[in-house]
Amino acid sequence: MAAKISNVKDYDVKMGGSYFFDNNVWMLLFANIAGTHYDKQKKYSSLLSDIKNRNCSIFISSLILSEYINRSLRLHFDLWIVSEGRIKSNTDFKRDYRGTSHYNASLKTILAEVDDILNISERRPDDFNSINIDSILTDMSSDSDFNDSYYVELCDRNKMILVTDDSDLLKTKKNISIVTY
């Protein structure tokens, strides 16, 4: 078996579905990078609107929030390095960036984005205590990291449709539905 993959441009949202958005989609919709991929942002934004209008569920996990916050902070850090004229290899995130006014402003912005995300999604338990960890570890490969395998397993177990912009996840052998660009 393999995943059923649908293109976000052609995808027809059905009433009552359950969706799980990967971090890269949340990043496109809410983070600083959103304006750099306008066509993708527009398509995923339209999908999000359709999902909400059809009373479907959008689930999120603590691991997704962790990825979102950490990746967003790293993007802000990279921008700070450029604005400060620093050399990336000589600049440490924790030692040099944390505690700066730029970090504090960035964190405030990111936490507001997280609040927006949480307002349109439902918190999903991660099921770590009962999820098939052996399956996750077995599915890891050069194409898939732990988090990718974990999300696939979570979607398979809970019959959620995975919305992702990560081509690595399209290679899964699990029988899940995926919506992607």
Short mmCIF file of C-alpha atoms in Angstrom, two decimals:
data_model
loop_
_atom_site.label_atom_id
_atom_site.label_comp_id
_atom_site.label_asym_id
_atom_site.label_seq_id
_atom_site.Cartn_x
_atom_site.Cartn_y
_atom_site.Cartn_z
CA MET A 1 0.00 0.00 0.00
CA ALA A 2 0.99 3.58 -0.44
CA ALA A 3 -0.32 6.97 0.48
CA LYS A 4 -3.14 8.56 -1.48
CA ILE A 5 -1.67 11.89 -2.54
CA SER A 6 -3.82 14.81 -3.66
CA ASN A 7 -2.69 18.14 -5.01
CA VAL A 8 -3.86 21.06 -2.89
CA LYS A 9 -4.94 22.89 -6.08
CA ASP A 10 -7.45 20.16 -6.97
CA TYR A 11 -8.39 18.89 -3.52
CA ASP A 12 -12.09 18.82 -2.61
CA VAL A 13 -12.67 19.12 1.14
CA LYS A 14 -15.40 16.84 2.45
CA MET A 15 -17.60 17.71 5.42
CA GLY A 16 -16.42 16.41 8.78
CA GLY A 17 -12.88 15.40 7.84
CA SER A 18 -9.95 15.42 10.25
CA TYR A 19 -6.76 17.16 9.16
CA PHE A 20 -3.25 17.35 10.57
CA PHE A 21 -1.09 20.21 9.25
CA ASP A 22 2.65 19.62 9.14
CA ASN A 23 4.87 22.41 10.46
CA ASN A 24 5.99 23.51 7.00
CA VAL A 25 2.39 24.40 6.11
CA TRP A 26 1.93 26.37 9.34
CA MET A 27 5.20 28.16 8.49
CA LEU A 28 3.91 29.07 5.04
CA LEU A 29 0.65 30.38 6.51
CA PHE A 30 1.89 32.27 9.56
CA ALA A 31 5.66 32.74 9.75
CA ASN A 32 8.03 35.30 8.27
CA ILE A 33 8.60 33.15 5.18
CA ALA A 34 4.94 33.29 4.17
CA GLY A 35 5.41 36.11 1.66
CA THR A 36 8.27 34.34 -0.09
CA HIS A 37 6.15 31.51 -1.47
CA TYR A 38 3.05 33.42 -2.48
CA ASP A 39 1.44 30.74 -4.70
CA LYS A 40 1.87 28.01 -2.08
CA GLN A 41 0.65 30.35 0.64
CA LYS A 42 -2.43 31.19 -1.42
CA LYS A 43 -3.28 27.51 -2.10
CA TYR A 44 -2.79 26.35 1.49
CA SER A 45 -4.69 29.38 2.78
CA SER A 46 -7.59 28.52 0.49
CA LEU A 47 -7.50 24.92 1.73
CA LEU A 48 -7.51 26.11 5.34
CA SER A 49 -10.52 28.31 4.63
CA ASP A 50 -12.37 25.44 2.92
CA ILE A 51 -11.63 23.13 5.85
CA LYS A 52 -12.95 25.65 8.35
CA ASN A 53 -16.04 26.41 6.23
CA ARG A 54 -16.92 22.71 6.05
CA ASN A 55 -16.72 22.24 9.83
CA CYS A 56 -13.75 19.90 9.64
CA SER A 57 -11.23 19.44 12.42
CA ILE A 58 -7.67 20.70 12.19
CA PHE A 59 -5.47 18.99 14.75
CA ILE A 60 -2.13 20.11 16.12
CA SER A 61 0.32 18.47 18.49
CA SER A 62 2.88 19.79 20.93
CA LEU A 63 5.62 18.51 18.63
CA ILE A 64 4.33 20.66 15.77
CA LEU A 65 4.27 23.72 18.06
CA SER A 66 7.81 22.96 19.17
CA GLU A 67 8.96 22.73 15.55
CA TYR A 68 7.13 25.96 14.67
CA ILE A 69 8.59 27.99 17.53
CA ASN A 70 12.12 26.64 17.12
CA ARG A 71 12.19 27.04 13.33
CA SER A 72 10.70 30.54 13.53
CA LEU A 73 13.24 31.62 16.13
CA ARG A 74 16.04 30.28 13.94
CA LEU A 75 14.71 32.27 10.97
CA HIS A 76 14.64 35.43 13.09
CA PHE A 77 18.15 34.60 14.32
CA ASP A 78 19.38 34.34 10.72
CA LEU A 79 17.83 37.73 9.91
CA TRP A 80 19.43 39.22 13.03
CA ILE A 81 22.86 37.91 12.01
CA VAL A 82 22.56 39.70 8.66
CA SER A 83 21.22 42.92 10.18
CA GLU A 84 24.04 42.95 12.76
CA GLY A 85 26.70 42.18 10.14
CA ARG A 86 27.79 39.11 12.05
CA ILE A 87 29.37 35.94 10.71
CA LYS A 88 27.05 32.97 11.19
CA SER A 89 29.77 30.47 12.00
CA ASN A 90 31.00 32.73 14.82
CA THR A 91 27.57 33.51 16.28
CA ASP A 92 25.84 31.29 18.81
CA PHE A 93 22.04 31.27 19.07
CA LYS A 94 21.88 30.82 22.85
CA ARG A 95 24.92 32.81 23.88
CA ASP A 96 24.71 35.72 21.44
CA TYR A 97 21.06 36.00 20.41
CA ARG A 98 18.88 35.01 23.37
CA GLY A 99 18.23 37.94 25.63
CA THR A 100 18.69 40.57 22.93
CA SER A 101 15.90 43.01 22.21
CA HIS A 102 15.57 41.45 18.74
CA TYR A 103 15.09 37.98 20.28
CA ASN A 104 12.47 39.31 22.72
CA ALA A 105 10.57 41.08 19.94
CA SER A 106 10.80 37.99 17.73
CA LEU A 107 9.54 35.74 20.50
CA LYS A 108 6.59 38.06 21.10
CA THR A 109 5.72 37.94 17.38
CA ILE A 110 6.07 34.16 17.22
CA LEU A 111 3.93 33.61 20.31
CA ALA A 112 1.21 35.76 18.72
CA GLU A 113 1.43 33.55 15.62
CA VAL A 114 1.15 30.44 17.81
CA ASP A 115 -1.93 31.94 19.46
CA ASP A 116 -3.48 32.43 16.01
CA ILE A 117 -2.69 28.82 15.10
CA LEU A 118 -4.14 27.50 18.34
CA ASN A 119 -7.32 29.50 17.75
CA ILE A 120 -8.04 27.61 14.51
CA SER A 121 -6.83 24.16 15.50
CA GLU A 122 -7.62 21.53 18.11
CA ARG A 123 -4.97 20.19 20.43
CA ARG A 124 -4.36 16.53 19.68
CA PRO A 125 -2.78 14.24 22.26
CA ASP A 126 0.46 12.84 20.90
CA ASP A 127 -0.42 9.26 21.93
CA PHE A 128 3.23 8.52 22.64
CA ASN A 129 2.23 6.04 25.33
CA SER A 130 0.29 3.89 22.88
CA ILE A 131 1.62 4.68 19.42
CA ASN A 132 3.63 2.02 17.59
CA ILE A 133 7.15 3.33 18.19
CA ASP A 134 8.71 0.32 16.43
CA SER A 135 6.83 1.27 13.27
CA ILE A 136 8.08 4.85 13.52
CA LEU A 137 11.69 3.77 14.00
CA THR A 138 11.42 1.23 11.18
CA ASP A 139 9.97 3.83 8.80
CA MET A 140 12.82 6.23 9.41
CA SER A 141 15.22 6.38 6.49
CA SER A 142 17.40 8.77 4.58
CA ASP A 143 14.13 10.29 3.33
CA SER A 144 12.28 10.50 6.64
CA ASP A 145 13.28 11.72 10.07
CA PHE A 146 11.69 10.78 13.39
CA ASN A 147 9.14 13.60 13.36
CA ASP A 148 8.05 12.80 9.80
CA SER A 149 7.59 9.12 10.65
CA TYR A 150 5.78 10.08 13.84
CA TYR A 151 3.29 12.32 12.03
CA VAL A 152 2.57 9.63 9.45
CA GLU A 153 1.94 7.09 12.21
CA LEU A 154 -0.26 9.56 14.12
CA CYS A 155 -2.33 10.26 10.99
CA ASP A 156 -2.60 6.57 10.15
CA ARG A 157 -3.68 5.66 13.66
CA ASN A 158 -6.27 8.46 13.91
CA LYS A 159 -7.49 8.53 10.29
CA MET A 160 -6.37 12.12 9.81
CA ILE A 161 -5.51 13.63 6.45
CA LEU A 162 -1.95 14.94 6.45
CA VAL A 163 -1.44 18.38 4.91
CA THR A 164 2.23 18.87 4.14
CA ASP A 165 4.65 20.65 1.87
CA ASP A 166 7.42 18.18 2.70
CA SER A 167 8.22 15.91 -0.25
CA ASP A 168 9.87 13.41 2.12
CA LEU A 169 6.47 12.56 3.59
CA LEU A 170 5.11 11.68 0.14
CA LYS A 171 7.34 8.61 0.09
CA THR A 172 5.56 6.89 2.96
CA LYS A 173 4.29 3.39 2.44
CA LYS A 174 1.48 3.92 4.96
CA ASN A 175 -2.05 3.97 3.64
CA ILE A 176 -2.84 7.57 4.57
CA SER A 177 -4.29 10.50 2.64
CA ILE A 178 -1.93 13.40 1.99
CA VAL A 179 -2.69 16.84 0.57
CA THR A 180 0.32 18.70 -0.79
CA TYR A 181 1.40 21.36 -3.26
#
